[in-house]
Tab-separated table of C-alpha atoms and ligand atoms in Angstrom:
chain	number	residue	atom	x	y	z
M	1	UNK	CA	8.684	-19.335	15.112
M	2	UNK	CA	6.167	-20.933	12.753
M	3	UNK	CA	4.828	-18.475	10.197
M	4	UNK	CA	1.695	-19.422	8.356
M	5	UNK	CA	1.384	-17.137	5.324
M	6	UNK	CA	-1.248	-17.012	2.580
M	7	UNK	CA	0.342	-16.288	-0.777
M	8	UNK	CA	-1.793	-14.418	-3.303
M	9	UNK	CA	0.272	-13.820	-6.429
M	10	UNK	CA	-2.580	-12.413	-8.538
M	11	UNK	CA	-2.150	-11.114	-12.073
M	12	UNK	CA	0.413	-9.629	-14.437
M	13	UNK	CA	3.803	-9.293	-12.807
M	14	UNK	CA	2.305	-10.431	-9.474
M	15	UNK	CA	3.595	-14.026	-9.672
M	16	UNK	CA	7.104	-12.916	-10.687
M	17	UNK	CA	7.573	-10.360	-7.929
M	18	UNK	CA	5.949	-12.657	-5.364
M	19	UNK	CA	8.455	-15.405	-6.244
M	20	UNK	CA	11.320	-13.084	-5.281
M	21	UNK	CA	9.681	-12.093	-1.993
M	22	UNK	CA	9.273	-15.792	-1.196
M	23	UNK	CA	12.957	-16.496	-1.927
M	24	UNK	CA	14.065	-13.632	0.297
M	25	UNK	CA	11.624	-14.525	3.092
M	26	UNK	CA	12.733	-18.156	3.028
M	27	UNK	CA	16.364	-17.041	3.248
M	28	UNK	CA	15.521	-14.840	6.257
M	29	UNK	CA	13.585	-17.678	7.890
M	30	UNK	CA	16.534	-20.057	7.414
M	31	UNK	CA	18.960	-17.529	8.872
M	32	UNK	CA	16.860	-16.710	11.939
M	33	UNK	CA	15.494	-20.211	12.560
M	34	UNK	CA	11.861	-19.767	11.518
M	35	UNK	CA	9.669	-22.083	9.540
M	36	UNK	CA	7.395	-20.566	6.916
M	37	UNK	CA	4.439	-22.446	5.543
M	38	UNK	CA	3.159	-20.769	2.364
M	39	UNK	CA	-0.392	-21.454	1.237
M	40	UNK	CA	-1.023	-20.227	-2.322
M	41	UNK	CA	-4.514	-19.067	-3.299
M	42	UNK	CA	-6.186	-17.574	-6.379
M	43	UNK	CA	-7.207	-13.920	-6.852
M	44	UNK	CA	-7.943	-11.481	-9.644
M	45	UNK	CA	-8.166	-12.355	-13.334
M	46	UNK	CA	-6.387	-15.623	-12.583
M	47	UNK	CA	-9.244	-16.553	-10.231
M	48	UNK	CA	-11.916	-15.368	-12.688
M	49	UNK	CA	-10.421	-17.655	-15.319
M	50	UNK	CA	-10.226	-20.603	-12.947
M	51	UNK	CA	-13.494	-20.318	-10.993
M	52	UNK	CA	-15.381	-17.302	-12.396
M	53	UNK	CA	-14.913	-15.114	-9.343
M	54	UNK	CA	-12.007	-12.751	-8.433
M	55	UNK	CA	-11.946	-13.473	-4.674
M	56	UNK	CA	-13.259	-17.011	-4.185
M	57	UNK	CA	-14.505	-18.200	-0.782
M	58	UNK	CA	-11.718	-20.731	-0.674
M	59	UNK	CA	-9.168	-17.923	-0.962
M	60	UNK	CA	-10.928	-16.005	1.803
M	61	UNK	CA	-10.835	-19.045	4.098
M	62	UNK	CA	-7.100	-19.448	3.450
M	63	UNK	CA	-6.508	-15.761	4.277
M	64	UNK	CA	-8.542	-15.916	7.480
M	65	UNK	CA	-6.669	-19.020	8.620
M	66	UNK	CA	-3.251	-17.444	7.909
M	67	UNK	CA	-1.189	-15.257	10.254
M	68	UNK	CA	-0.559	-12.840	7.375
M	69	UNK	CA	-1.242	-12.476	3.662
M	70	UNK	CA	1.410	-11.604	1.086
M	71	UNK	CA	-0.156	-10.216	-2.043
M	72	UNK	CA	1.229	-9.439	-5.519
M	73	UNK	CA	-0.999	-7.423	-7.844
M	74	UNK	CA	-4.400	-7.531	-9.441
M	75	UNK	CA	-5.756	-6.374	-12.809
M	76	UNK	CA	-5.810	-7.390	-16.452
M	77	UNK	CA	-6.100	-5.135	-19.540
M	78	UNK	CA	-8.727	-7.464	-20.973
M	79	UNK	CA	-11.195	-5.946	-18.491
M	80	UNK	CA	-9.990	-2.322	-18.519
M	81	UNK	CA	-11.482	-1.315	-21.842
M	82	UNK	CA	-14.659	-3.230	-21.381
M	83	UNK	CA	-16.989	-1.100	-19.209
M	84	UNK	CA	-19.674	-3.769	-19.596
M	85	UNK	CA	-17.629	-6.540	-17.936
M	86	UNK	CA	-19.724	-7.980	-15.118
M	87	UNK	CA	-16.866	-9.371	-13.086
M	88	UNK	CA	-13.613	-7.433	-12.840
M	89	UNK	CA	-10.352	-8.438	-11.157
M	90	UNK	CA	-10.329	-5.268	-9.019
M	91	UNK	CA	-13.623	-6.313	-7.447
M	92	UNK	CA	-11.661	-9.160	-5.929
M	93	UNK	CA	-9.260	-6.751	-4.275
M	94	UNK	CA	-12.085	-4.622	-2.896
M	95	UNK	CA	-14.010	-7.664	-1.695
M	96	UNK	CA	-10.881	-8.994	-0.036
M	97	UNK	CA	-10.238	-5.673	1.727
M	98	UNK	CA	-13.816	-5.545	2.923
M	99	UNK	CA	-14.193	-9.188	3.971
M	100	UNK	CA	-10.874	-9.180	5.812
M	101	UNK	CA	-11.698	-5.803	7.372
M	102	UNK	CA	-8.439	-4.277	6.138
M	103	UNK	CA	-9.339	-0.759	7.196
M	104	UNK	CA	-5.920	0.875	7.523
M	105	UNK	CA	-3.523	0.928	4.605
M	106	UNK	CA	-0.029	1.965	5.682
M	107	UNK	CA	2.003	3.390	2.781
M	108	UNK	CA	5.410	4.723	3.730
M	109	UNK	CA	7.378	7.038	1.461
M	110	UNK	CA	11.091	7.356	1.960
M	111	UNK	CA	14.140	7.996	-0.155
M	112	UNK	CA	16.980	5.579	-0.813
M	113	UNK	CA	20.389	7.252	-0.434
M	114	UNK	CA	21.720	5.541	-3.552
M	115	UNK	CA	18.714	6.596	-5.645
M	116	UNK	CA	18.324	10.182	-4.574
M	117	UNK	CA	19.519	11.441	-7.955
M	118	UNK	CA	17.059	9.196	-9.815
M	119	UNK	CA	13.984	11.030	-8.604
M	120	UNK	CA	12.590	13.534	-11.095
M	121	UNK	CA	12.336	15.890	-8.123
M	122	UNK	CA	15.252	18.013	-6.976
M	123	UNK	CA	17.546	16.414	-4.434
M	124	UNK	CA	17.350	19.273	-1.911
M	125	UNK	CA	13.551	18.949	-1.879
M	126	UNK	CA	13.332	15.248	-1.216
M	127	UNK	CA	16.395	14.475	0.876
M	128	UNK	CA	15.402	13.216	4.319
M	129	UNK	CA	11.804	12.449	3.365
M	130	UNK	CA	10.314	9.908	5.729
M	131	UNK	CA	6.558	10.091	5.775
M	132	UNK	CA	3.769	7.584	6.004
M	133	UNK	CA	0.263	7.683	4.665
M	134	UNK	CA	-2.490	5.982	6.540
M	135	UNK	CA	-5.170	5.520	3.915
M	136	UNK	CA	-8.646	4.447	5.009
M	137	UNK	CA	-9.309	1.338	2.935
M	138	UNK	CA	-12.783	-0.067	3.504
M	139	UNK	CA	-15.057	2.955	3.257
M	140	UNK	CA	-15.762	6.092	1.275
M	141	UNK	CA	-16.627	6.292	-2.403
M	142	UNK	CA	-15.029	2.898	-3.110
M	143	UNK	CA	-17.792	1.186	-1.184
M	144	UNK	CA	-20.718	3.621	-1.348
M	145	UNK	CA	-23.913	3.158	-3.275
M	146	UNK	CA	-23.348	3.489	-7.010
M	147	UNK	CA	-25.450	3.066	-10.080
M	148	UNK	CA	-27.090	4.436	-13.163
M	149	UNK	CA	-30.394	6.202	-13.609
M	150	UNK	CA	-32.198	8.313	-16.190
M	151	UNK	CA	-32.192	5.518	-18.766
M	152	UNK	CA	-28.515	4.871	-18.169
M	153	UNK	CA	-27.634	8.503	-18.929
M	154	UNK	CA	-26.674	9.439	-15.384
M	155	UNK	CA	-24.165	7.653	-13.178
M	156	UNK	CA	-23.425	8.203	-9.489
M	157	UNK	CA	-21.026	7.037	-6.781
M	158	UNK	CA	-21.585	8.054	-3.193
M	159	UNK	CA	-19.089	8.730	-0.446
M	160	UNK	CA	-20.153	7.809	3.078
M	161	UNK	CA	-18.207	7.655	6.321
M	162	UNK	CA	-19.312	6.855	9.832
M	163	UNK	CA	-17.761	8.488	12.880
M	164	UNK	CA	-16.433	5.144	14.090
M	165	UNK	CA	-14.741	4.391	10.756
M	166	UNK	CA	-12.958	7.723	10.930
M	167	UNK	CA	-12.094	7.313	14.583
M	168	UNK	CA	-10.442	3.901	14.311
M	169	UNK	CA	-8.291	5.083	11.408
M	170	UNK	CA	-7.433	8.352	13.148
M	171	UNK	CA	-6.446	6.546	16.365
M	172	UNK	CA	-4.028	4.399	14.388
M	173	UNK	CA	-2.636	7.607	12.903
M	174	UNK	CA	-2.152	9.214	16.312
M	175	UNK	CA	-0.494	6.051	17.656
M	176	UNK	CA	1.797	5.864	14.655
M	177	UNK	CA	2.739	9.528	15.058
M	178	UNK	CA	3.575	8.899	18.721
M	179	UNK	CA	6.032	6.206	17.624
M	180	UNK	CA	7.557	8.493	14.998
M	181	UNK	CA	8.054	12.267	14.812
M	182	UNK	CA	4.795	13.176	16.571
M	183	UNK	CA	3.215	15.036	13.700
M	184	UNK	CA	-0.146	14.158	12.214
M	185	UNK	CA	-1.722	15.770	9.170
M	186	UNK	CA	-5.382	15.171	8.421
M	187	UNK	CA	-5.950	15.522	4.677
M	188	UNK	CA	-9.509	16.266	3.583
M	189	UNK	CA	-11.718	18.567	1.561
M	190	UNK	CA	-13.658	20.031	4.451
M	191	UNK	CA	-14.324	23.257	2.569
M	192	UNK	CA	-16.645	21.297	0.265
M	193	UNK	CA	-17.470	17.779	1.470
M	194	UNK	CA	-19.657	16.787	4.419
M	195	UNK	CA	-17.727	13.542	4.921
M	196	UNK	CA	-14.560	15.626	5.206
M	197	UNK	CA	-16.197	17.796	7.857
M	198	UNK	CA	-16.973	14.643	9.817
M	199	UNK	CA	-13.323	13.596	9.465
M	200	UNK	CA	-12.077	16.933	10.728
M	201	UNK	CA	-14.549	17.076	13.605
M	202	UNK	CA	-13.642	13.529	14.688
M	203	UNK	CA	-9.891	14.137	14.555
M	204	UNK	CA	-10.256	17.439	16.418
M	205	UNK	CA	-12.098	15.634	19.228
M	206	UNK	CA	-9.286	13.093	19.543
M	207	UNK	CA	-6.551	15.721	19.735
M	208	UNK	CA	-6.771	16.091	23.500
M	209	UNK	CA	-6.190	12.379	24.037
M	210	UNK	CA	-2.841	12.653	22.270
M	211	UNK	CA	-1.393	15.942	23.564
M	212	UNK	CA	2.130	14.999	22.481
M	213	UNK	CA	1.089	14.878	18.810
M	214	UNK	CA	1.080	18.091	16.780
M	215	UNK	CA	-1.939	17.994	14.463
M	216	UNK	CA	-2.458	19.917	11.234
M	217	UNK	CA	-5.331	19.965	8.758
M	218	UNK	CA	-4.908	20.403	5.029
M	219	UNK	CA	-7.155	20.381	2.010
M	220	UNK	CA	-6.281	17.591	-0.366
M	221	UNK	CA	-5.570	19.886	-3.311
M	222	UNK	CA	-3.034	21.793	-1.247
M	223	UNK	CA	-1.454	18.540	-0.059
M	224	UNK	CA	-1.097	17.383	-3.665
M	225	UNK	CA	1.047	20.451	-4.237
M	226	UNK	CA	2.944	20.562	-0.946
M	227	UNK	CA	3.762	16.848	-1.112
M	228	UNK	CA	6.176	17.368	-3.979
M	229	UNK	CA	7.269	20.813	-2.775
M	230	UNK	CA	8.068	20.038	0.852
M	231	UNK	CA	7.796	16.272	1.334
M	232	UNK	CA	10.148	16.285	4.275
M	233	UNK	CA	7.796	18.515	6.272
M	234	UNK	CA	5.369	15.600	6.753
M	235	UNK	CA	5.391	12.716	9.220
M	236	UNK	CA	2.056	10.822	9.364
M	237	UNK	CA	-0.808	11.709	7.017
M	238	UNK	CA	-4.284	10.302	7.474
M	239	UNK	CA	-6.868	10.452	4.750
M	240	UNK	CA	-9.912	8.821	3.219
M	241	UNK	CA	-9.825	6.050	0.643
M	242	UNK	CA	-9.814	7.869	-2.723
M	243	UNK	CA	-7.603	10.775	-1.645
M	244	UNK	CA	-5.157	8.228	-0.241
M	245	UNK	CA	-5.160	6.239	-3.469
M	246	UNK	CA	-4.234	9.292	-5.511
M	247	UNK	CA	-1.749	10.884	-3.128
M	248	UNK	CA	0.231	7.689	-2.549
M	249	UNK	CA	0.858	7.231	-6.276
M	250	UNK	CA	2.067	10.818	-6.325
M	251	UNK	CA	4.262	10.219	-3.286
M	252	UNK	CA	5.961	7.232	-4.918
M	253	UNK	CA	7.696	9.636	-7.315
M	254	UNK	CA	9.680	10.965	-4.356
M	255	UNK	CA	11.422	7.632	-3.866
M	256	UNK	CA	12.277	7.298	-7.559
M	257	UNK	CA	10.076	4.412	-8.702
M	258	UNK	CA	6.661	2.887	-8.063
M	259	UNK	CA	8.550	-0.401	-8.091
M	260	UNK	CA	10.023	0.392	-4.698
M	261	UNK	CA	7.111	1.201	-2.444
M	262	UNK	CA	5.651	-1.404	-0.060
M	263	UNK	CA	2.449	-1.281	1.948
M	264	UNK	CA	0.677	-2.972	4.811
M	265	UNK	CA	-3.080	-3.233	5.242
M	266	UNK	CA	-4.005	-3.731	8.848
M	267	UNK	CA	-7.215	-5.520	9.530
M	268	UNK	CA	-9.579	-7.031	12.011
M	269	UNK	CA	-9.081	-10.617	10.873
M	270	UNK	CA	-5.569	-10.544	9.492
M	271	UNK	CA	-3.078	-8.193	7.857
M	272	UNK	CA	-2.062	-8.052	4.242
M	273	UNK	CA	1.187	-6.889	2.693
M	274	UNK	CA	1.458	-5.743	-0.901
M	275	UNK	CA	3.425	-3.445	-3.194
M	276	UNK	CA	1.559	-0.232	-4.038
M	277	UNK	CA	2.107	-0.767	-7.767
M	278	UNK	CA	-0.323	-2.529	-10.045
M	279	UNK	CA	-0.083	-5.616	-12.235
M	280	UNK	CA	1.970	-3.888	-15.004
M	281	UNK	CA	0.614	-6.210	-17.723
M	282	UNK	CA	3.050	-4.923	-20.375
M	283	UNK	CA	5.891	-6.522	-18.400
M	284	UNK	CA	4.136	-9.740	-17.371
M	285	UNK	CA	6.163	-12.875	-18.032
M	286	UNK	CA	9.232	-10.909	-19.170
M	287	UNK	CA	11.190	-11.210	-15.925
M	288	UNK	CA	11.914	-7.452	-15.952
M	289	UNK	CA	9.664	-6.040	-13.214
M	290	UNK	CA	11.222	-4.546	-10.118
M	291	UNK	CA	10.588	-6.958	-7.212
M	292	UNK	CA	11.761	-4.596	-4.455
M	293	UNK	CA	8.360	-3.193	-3.494
M	294	UNK	CA	7.145	-6.736	-2.838
M	295	UNK	CA	10.346	-7.731	-1.058
M	296	UNK	CA	10.006	-4.632	1.143
M	297	UNK	CA	6.361	-5.545	1.749
M	298	UNK	CA	7.648	-8.859	3.099
M	299	UNK	CA	9.907	-6.836	5.430
M	300	UNK	CA	6.841	-4.945	6.678
M	301	UNK	CA	5.179	-8.325	7.209
M	302	UNK	CA	7.994	-9.650	9.418
M	303	UNK	CA	7.905	-6.440	11.435
M	304	UNK	CA	4.185	-5.764	11.693
M	305	UNK	CA	2.522	-9.178	11.619
M	306	UNK	CA	5.152	-11.107	13.564
M	307	UNK	CA	7.068	-8.457	15.529
M	308	UNK	CA	10.329	-9.723	13.985
M	309	UNK	CA	12.358	-6.511	13.718
M	310	UNK	CA	15.820	-7.982	13.038
M	311	UNK	CA	14.398	-10.042	10.197
M	312	UNK	CA	12.759	-6.952	8.664
M	313	UNK	CA	15.972	-4.968	9.068
M	314	UNK	CA	17.962	-7.753	7.377
M	315	UNK	CA	15.703	-7.499	4.322
M	316	UNK	CA	15.957	-3.707	4.191
M	317	UNK	CA	19.740	-3.877	4.516
M	318	UNK	CA	20.087	-6.315	1.639
M	319	UNK	CA	17.756	-4.207	-0.527
M	320	UNK	CA	19.877	-1.114	0.152
M	321	UNK	CA	22.983	-3.125	-0.675
M	322	UNK	CA	21.536	-4.240	-4.011
M	323	UNK	CA	20.699	-0.628	-4.892
M	324	UNK	CA	24.134	0.615	-3.857
M	325	UNK	CA	25.851	-2.112	-5.885
M	326	UNK	CA	23.644	-1.632	-8.940
M	327	UNK	CA	21.991	-5.049	-8.809
M	328	UNK	CA	18.766	-3.571	-10.148
M	329	UNK	CA	16.078	-4.152	-12.752
M	330	UNK	CA	15.836	-2.046	-15.901
M	331	UNK	CA	13.657	0.698	-14.376
M	332	UNK	CA	16.632	1.695	-12.219
M	333	UNK	CA	19.529	0.583	-14.420
M	334	UNK	CA	19.974	3.875	-16.326
M	335	UNK	CA	22.404	2.639	-18.940
M	336	UNK	CA	24.093	0.229	-16.539
M	337	UNK	CA	23.492	-3.511	-16.473
M	338	UNK	CA	19.812	-4.379	-16.068
M	339	UNK	CA	19.292	-7.514	-14.000
M	340	UNK	CA	16.302	-9.775	-14.421
M	341	UNK	CA	13.600	-9.882	-11.759
M	342	UNK	CA	14.645	-13.406	-10.809
M	343	UNK	CA	18.344	-12.476	-10.724
M	344	UNK	CA	17.660	-9.652	-8.294
M	345	UNK	CA	15.689	-12.091	-6.120
M	346	UNK	CA	18.474	-14.685	-6.206
M	347	UNK	CA	21.063	-12.036	-5.327
M	348	UNK	CA	18.999	-10.726	-2.411
M	349	UNK	CA	18.379	-14.222	-1.031
M	350	UNK	CA	22.062	-15.135	-1.343
M	351	UNK	CA	23.087	-11.939	0.452
M	352	UNK	CA	20.702	-12.245	3.395
W	1	LIG	C1	-4.291	0.497	-5.065
W	1	LIG	C2	-4.927	0.228	-6.415
W	1	LIG	C3	-6.369	-0.205	-6.202
W	1	LIG	C4	-7.101	0.910	-5.503
W	1	LIG	C5	-7.106	-0.609	-7.489
W	1	LIG	C6	-6.358	-1.685	-8.253
W	1	LIG	C7	-8.518	-1.007	-7.222
W	1	LIG	O1	-4.833	1.350	-7.239
W	1	LIG	O2	-4.168	-0.446	-4.277
W	1	LIG	O3	-3.919	1.644	-4.803
W	1	LIG	O4	-7.601	1.839	-6.164
W	1	LIG	O5	-7.209	0.875	-4.284
W	2	LIG	MN1	-3.794	3.038	-6.340
């Protein structure tokens, strides 16, 4: 099969972790007889520096033309402490999500047998956790009207959802639950927010179309607590953009490291695969960042964008092997040998 993939390395550790995902993907392609054509494109601070804009039209055209997009990370500290910056790298990410219509962000949380003792949470709590968040990605407060008034002394951000935005995300959640353990949890704040009441109403209406799925409703504050108390009681969780952003960072603690968690953003025009972690500027250029989240995002890409299950499984198997054999970066080394980012990538590719 010919796989035409747009490659957006982005900022910080993005290029380093992307390099490893490319090595591993190329090794998988060679093994299974596929041909990958990678088309690199600029995003984030790197794109601002080059062309003054974090998601240039040229990058968008490359993404639209590709069968899938593999993405590293975006963000640069130079912009973080400058509230007056007119262009920010993150705007590129949001623009990309919106222009590509990436409305459903799939963020799985699972434990790795060899890392179960590395989680700060107790083993008996997290063992067997296998849940997936479906985070709405192109609506809500991220994209609502925002501004300043009262001579710059008041600021506002607004959260808006339409019934159809909620419905298309919820349907994906129901379908995903049907393929998994048939449990769906709608996470909202319906005791306070009108948008949350629309979410709940919409999901309740859909329930009868999916009678095999057991649906529950939780307030987001309660989920924040239950997620670390009883993570293995969840299967599929659907939620709006900001709640999903916060809860998925929290959920990454269950697996032991942010450096391990992949994601897929499913869209109208194409799909995008990226680690859930950020650009980790402190580590940029040091060859120390954990590449596994990006490598596992490539596995999700083979599976979801191309329907290549054996290829995805081969990547997951080699990742598990590296963890079991201690071929890991410093975040997981715990006194043992810490491998470089590039060494982990070479090892994974060689072991495919
Ligand atoms: C994420 C990130 C982004 C988000 C930032 C970088 C804008 O935290 O993908 O979770 O908030 O969506
Ligand atoms: Mn986030």
